[in-house]
Rosetta silent file (secondary structure, phi, psi, omega in degrees, C-alpha in Angstrom):
SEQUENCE: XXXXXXXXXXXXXXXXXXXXXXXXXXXXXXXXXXXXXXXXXXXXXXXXXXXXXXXXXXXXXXXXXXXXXXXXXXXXXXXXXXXXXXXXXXXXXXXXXXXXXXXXXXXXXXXXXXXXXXXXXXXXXXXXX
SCORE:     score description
SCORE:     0.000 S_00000001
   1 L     0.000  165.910 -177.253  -26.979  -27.473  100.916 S_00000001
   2 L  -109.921   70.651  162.241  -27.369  -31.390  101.641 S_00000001
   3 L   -54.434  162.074 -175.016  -25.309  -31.536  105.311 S_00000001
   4 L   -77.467  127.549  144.411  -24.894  -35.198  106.731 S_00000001
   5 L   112.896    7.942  171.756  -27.852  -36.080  108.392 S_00000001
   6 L   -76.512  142.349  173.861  -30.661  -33.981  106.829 S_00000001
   7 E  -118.888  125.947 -167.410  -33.360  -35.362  106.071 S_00000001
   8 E  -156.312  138.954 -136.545  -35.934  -33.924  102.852 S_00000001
   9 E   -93.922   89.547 -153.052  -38.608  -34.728  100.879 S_00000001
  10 E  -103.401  121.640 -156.683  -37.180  -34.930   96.838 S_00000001
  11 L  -103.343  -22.563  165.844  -41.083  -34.248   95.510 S_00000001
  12 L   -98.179  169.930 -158.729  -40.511  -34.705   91.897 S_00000001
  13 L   -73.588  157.008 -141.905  -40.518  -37.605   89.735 S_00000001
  14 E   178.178  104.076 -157.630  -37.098  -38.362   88.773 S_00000001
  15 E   -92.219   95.687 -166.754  -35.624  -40.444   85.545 S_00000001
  16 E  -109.731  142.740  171.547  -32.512  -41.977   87.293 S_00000001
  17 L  -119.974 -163.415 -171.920  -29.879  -45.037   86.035 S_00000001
  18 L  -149.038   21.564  171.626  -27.971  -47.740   87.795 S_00000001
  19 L  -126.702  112.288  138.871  -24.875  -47.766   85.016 S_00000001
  20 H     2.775  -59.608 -139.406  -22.125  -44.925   85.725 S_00000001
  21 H   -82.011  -45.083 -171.296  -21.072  -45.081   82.283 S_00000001
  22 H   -72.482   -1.443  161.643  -24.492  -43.363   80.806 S_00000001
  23 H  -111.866   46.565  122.273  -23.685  -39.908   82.734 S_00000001
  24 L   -51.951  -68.092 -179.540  -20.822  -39.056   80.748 S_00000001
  25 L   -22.685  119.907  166.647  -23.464  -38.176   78.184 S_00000001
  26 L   -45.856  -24.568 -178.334  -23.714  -34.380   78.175 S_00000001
  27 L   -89.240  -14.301  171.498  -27.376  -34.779   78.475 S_00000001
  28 L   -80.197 -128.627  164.753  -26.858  -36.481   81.629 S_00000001
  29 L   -64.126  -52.477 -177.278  -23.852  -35.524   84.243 S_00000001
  30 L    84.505 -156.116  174.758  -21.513  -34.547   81.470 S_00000001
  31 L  -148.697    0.954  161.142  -17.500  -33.988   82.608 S_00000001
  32 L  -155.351  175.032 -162.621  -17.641  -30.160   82.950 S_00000001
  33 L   106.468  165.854  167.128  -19.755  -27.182   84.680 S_00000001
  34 L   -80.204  135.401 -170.269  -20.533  -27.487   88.111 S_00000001
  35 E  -139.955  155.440  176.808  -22.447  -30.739   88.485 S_00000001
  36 E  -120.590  116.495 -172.991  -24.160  -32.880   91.650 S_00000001
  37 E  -108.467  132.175 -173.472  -24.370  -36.272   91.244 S_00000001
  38 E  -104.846  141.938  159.783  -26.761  -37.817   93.695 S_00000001
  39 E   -98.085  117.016 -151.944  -25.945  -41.626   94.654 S_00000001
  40 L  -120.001  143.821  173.066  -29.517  -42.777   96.201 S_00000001
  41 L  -122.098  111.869 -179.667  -30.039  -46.160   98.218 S_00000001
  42 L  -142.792  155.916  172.339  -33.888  -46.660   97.814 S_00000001
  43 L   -91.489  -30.338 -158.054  -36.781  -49.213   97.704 S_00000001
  44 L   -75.738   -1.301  161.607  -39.595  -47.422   95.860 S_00000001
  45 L   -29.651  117.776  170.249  -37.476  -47.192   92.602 S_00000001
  46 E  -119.509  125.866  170.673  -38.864  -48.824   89.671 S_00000001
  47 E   -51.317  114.773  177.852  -36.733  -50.617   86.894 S_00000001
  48 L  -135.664   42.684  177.541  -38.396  -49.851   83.469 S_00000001
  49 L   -64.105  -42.667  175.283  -35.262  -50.743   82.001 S_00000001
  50 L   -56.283 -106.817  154.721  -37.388  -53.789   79.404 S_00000001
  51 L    38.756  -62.734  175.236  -39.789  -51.257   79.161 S_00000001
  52 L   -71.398  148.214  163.548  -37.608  -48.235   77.646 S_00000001
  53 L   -56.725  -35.392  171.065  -36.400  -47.479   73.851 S_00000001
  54 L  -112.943  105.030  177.382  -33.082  -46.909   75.445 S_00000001
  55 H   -54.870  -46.802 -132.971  -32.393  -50.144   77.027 S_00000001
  56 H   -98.991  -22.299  172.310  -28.802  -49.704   77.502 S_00000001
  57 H   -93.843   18.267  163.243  -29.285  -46.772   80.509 S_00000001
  58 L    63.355   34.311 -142.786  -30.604  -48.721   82.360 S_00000001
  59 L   -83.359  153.206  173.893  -33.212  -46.371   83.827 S_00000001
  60 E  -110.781  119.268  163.539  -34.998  -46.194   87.229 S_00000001
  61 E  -113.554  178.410 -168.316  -37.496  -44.047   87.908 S_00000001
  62 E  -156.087  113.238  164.210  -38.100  -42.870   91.355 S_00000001
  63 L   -23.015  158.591  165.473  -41.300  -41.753   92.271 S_00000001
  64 L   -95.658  167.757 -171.718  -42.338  -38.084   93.826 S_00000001
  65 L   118.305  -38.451 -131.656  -42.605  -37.913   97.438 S_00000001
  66 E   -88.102  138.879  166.799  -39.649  -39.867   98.729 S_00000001
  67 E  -111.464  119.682 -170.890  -38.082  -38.774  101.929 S_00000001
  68 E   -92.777  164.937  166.947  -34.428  -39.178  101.704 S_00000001
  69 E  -152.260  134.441 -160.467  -31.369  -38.832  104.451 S_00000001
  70 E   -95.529  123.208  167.360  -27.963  -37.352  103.105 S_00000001
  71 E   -74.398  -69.743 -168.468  -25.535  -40.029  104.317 S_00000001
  72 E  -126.853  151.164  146.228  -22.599  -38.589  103.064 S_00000001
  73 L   -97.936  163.947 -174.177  -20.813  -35.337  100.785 S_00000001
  74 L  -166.374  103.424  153.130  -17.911  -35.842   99.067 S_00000001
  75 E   -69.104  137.081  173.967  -16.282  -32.994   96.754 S_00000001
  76 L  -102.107    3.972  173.929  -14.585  -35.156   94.041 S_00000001
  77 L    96.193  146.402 -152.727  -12.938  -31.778   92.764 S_00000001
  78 L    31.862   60.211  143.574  -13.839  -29.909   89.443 S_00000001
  79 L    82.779   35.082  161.039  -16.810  -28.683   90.371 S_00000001
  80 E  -132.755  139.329 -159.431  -18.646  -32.084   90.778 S_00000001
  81 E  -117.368  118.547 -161.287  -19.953  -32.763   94.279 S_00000001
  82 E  -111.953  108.645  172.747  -21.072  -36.431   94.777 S_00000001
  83 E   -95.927   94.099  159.505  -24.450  -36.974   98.075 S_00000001
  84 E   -65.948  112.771  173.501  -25.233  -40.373   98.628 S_00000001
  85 E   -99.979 -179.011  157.974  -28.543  -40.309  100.150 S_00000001
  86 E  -146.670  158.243 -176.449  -30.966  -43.337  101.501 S_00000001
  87 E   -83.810  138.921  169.152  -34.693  -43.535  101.568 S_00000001
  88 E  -126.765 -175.128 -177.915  -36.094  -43.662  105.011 S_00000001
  89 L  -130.902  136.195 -172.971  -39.832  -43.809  105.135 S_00000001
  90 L   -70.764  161.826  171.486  -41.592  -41.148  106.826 S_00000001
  91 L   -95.360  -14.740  153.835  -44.174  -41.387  109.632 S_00000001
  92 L  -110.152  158.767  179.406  -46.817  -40.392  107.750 S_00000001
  93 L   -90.490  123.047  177.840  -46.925  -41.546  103.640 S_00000001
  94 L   -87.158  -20.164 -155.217  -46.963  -38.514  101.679 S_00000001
  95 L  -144.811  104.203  179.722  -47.960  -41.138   98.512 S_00000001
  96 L   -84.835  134.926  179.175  -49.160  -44.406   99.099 S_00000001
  97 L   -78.858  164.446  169.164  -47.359  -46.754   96.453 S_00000001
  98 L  -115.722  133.810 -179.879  -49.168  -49.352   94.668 S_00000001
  99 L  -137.392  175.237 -163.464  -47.061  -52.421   94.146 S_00000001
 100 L   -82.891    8.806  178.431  -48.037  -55.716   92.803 S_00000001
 101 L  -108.385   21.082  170.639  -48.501  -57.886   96.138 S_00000001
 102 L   -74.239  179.226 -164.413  -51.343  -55.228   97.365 S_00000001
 103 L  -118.561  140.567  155.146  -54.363  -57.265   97.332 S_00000001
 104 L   -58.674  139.132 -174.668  -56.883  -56.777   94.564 S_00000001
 105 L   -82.725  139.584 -164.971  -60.003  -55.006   95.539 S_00000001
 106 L   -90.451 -164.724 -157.112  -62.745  -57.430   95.745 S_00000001
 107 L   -65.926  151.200  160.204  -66.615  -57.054   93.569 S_00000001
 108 L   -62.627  138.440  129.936  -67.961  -53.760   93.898 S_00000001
 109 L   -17.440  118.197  179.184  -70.583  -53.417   96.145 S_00000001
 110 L   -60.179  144.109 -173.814  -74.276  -53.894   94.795 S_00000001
 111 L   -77.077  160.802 -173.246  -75.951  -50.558   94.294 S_00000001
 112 L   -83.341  143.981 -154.699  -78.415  -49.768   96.525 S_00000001
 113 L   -88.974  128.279  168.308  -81.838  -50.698   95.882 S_00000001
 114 L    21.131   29.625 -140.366  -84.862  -47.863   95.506 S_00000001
 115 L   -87.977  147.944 -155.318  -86.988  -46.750   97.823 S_00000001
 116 L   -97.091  158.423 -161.060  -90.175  -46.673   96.758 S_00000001
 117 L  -136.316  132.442  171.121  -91.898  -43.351   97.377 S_00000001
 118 L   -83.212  159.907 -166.425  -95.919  -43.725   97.243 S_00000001
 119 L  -111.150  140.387  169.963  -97.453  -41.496   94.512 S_00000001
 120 L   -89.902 -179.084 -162.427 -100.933  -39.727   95.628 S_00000001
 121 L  -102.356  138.520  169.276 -103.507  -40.466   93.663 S_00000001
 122 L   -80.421  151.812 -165.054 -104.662  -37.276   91.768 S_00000001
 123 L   -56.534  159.964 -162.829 -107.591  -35.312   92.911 S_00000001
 124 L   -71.141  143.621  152.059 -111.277  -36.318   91.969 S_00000001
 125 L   -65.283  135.156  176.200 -112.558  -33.634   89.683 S_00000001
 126 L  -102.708  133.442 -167.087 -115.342  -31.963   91.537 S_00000001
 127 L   -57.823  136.556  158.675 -118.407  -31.240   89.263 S_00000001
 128 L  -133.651  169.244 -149.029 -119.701  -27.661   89.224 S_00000001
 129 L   -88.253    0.000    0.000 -122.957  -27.352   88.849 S_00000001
């Protein structure tokens, strides 16, 4: 169960929208079965709506990793159960994100140069007699 005030780690990657109207779609939420609709307040979400073929669901994806806290439950009745979570950020980063104001990694480091190892000179032949 999701009780108010747990906090858990949702570790897979997770193709999410931000319009109501596209989980009607049977392939989504649908309208019948038992269904969970999670309502998530997060940062690390990324908008690929420009991005997608289908523009119009507006999709989010939301990283693996994330550590969430269930704010609220709310049966809305016929067998759909609505958790509004929020992202908290953990004390340690299970995933370090990359986002675009991390600062580019400067020139690689020059490889390190040789060391020269002396060669002996091969032995003299000695004459036999």
């Amino acid at each position: 169960g999701y009780p108010e005030g747990k906090t858990f780690v949702w570790w897979g990657f997770s193709s999410c929208t931000s319009k109501l109207s596209v989980l009607q779609n049977e392939q989504f939420l649908g309208t019948t079965g038992p269904r969970t609709l999670f309502t998530i307040q997060c940062d690390s979400g990324k908008d690929i709506r420009k991005y997608s073929f289908f523009q119009a669901e507006d999709e989010i994806l939301l990283p693996a990793a994330r550590q969430f806290k269930v704010v609220a439950c709310l049966s809305q009745g016929a067998d759909l159960y609505m958790i509004q979570l929020k992202e908290i950020q953990p004390q340690f980063p299970l995933i370090e994100m990359v986002t675009k104001s991390s600062p580019t990694p400067g020139p690689a480091p020059a490889p390190p140069k040789p060391i020269p190892i002396p060669v002996p000179a091969p032995p003299k032949p000695i004459p036999i007699p």
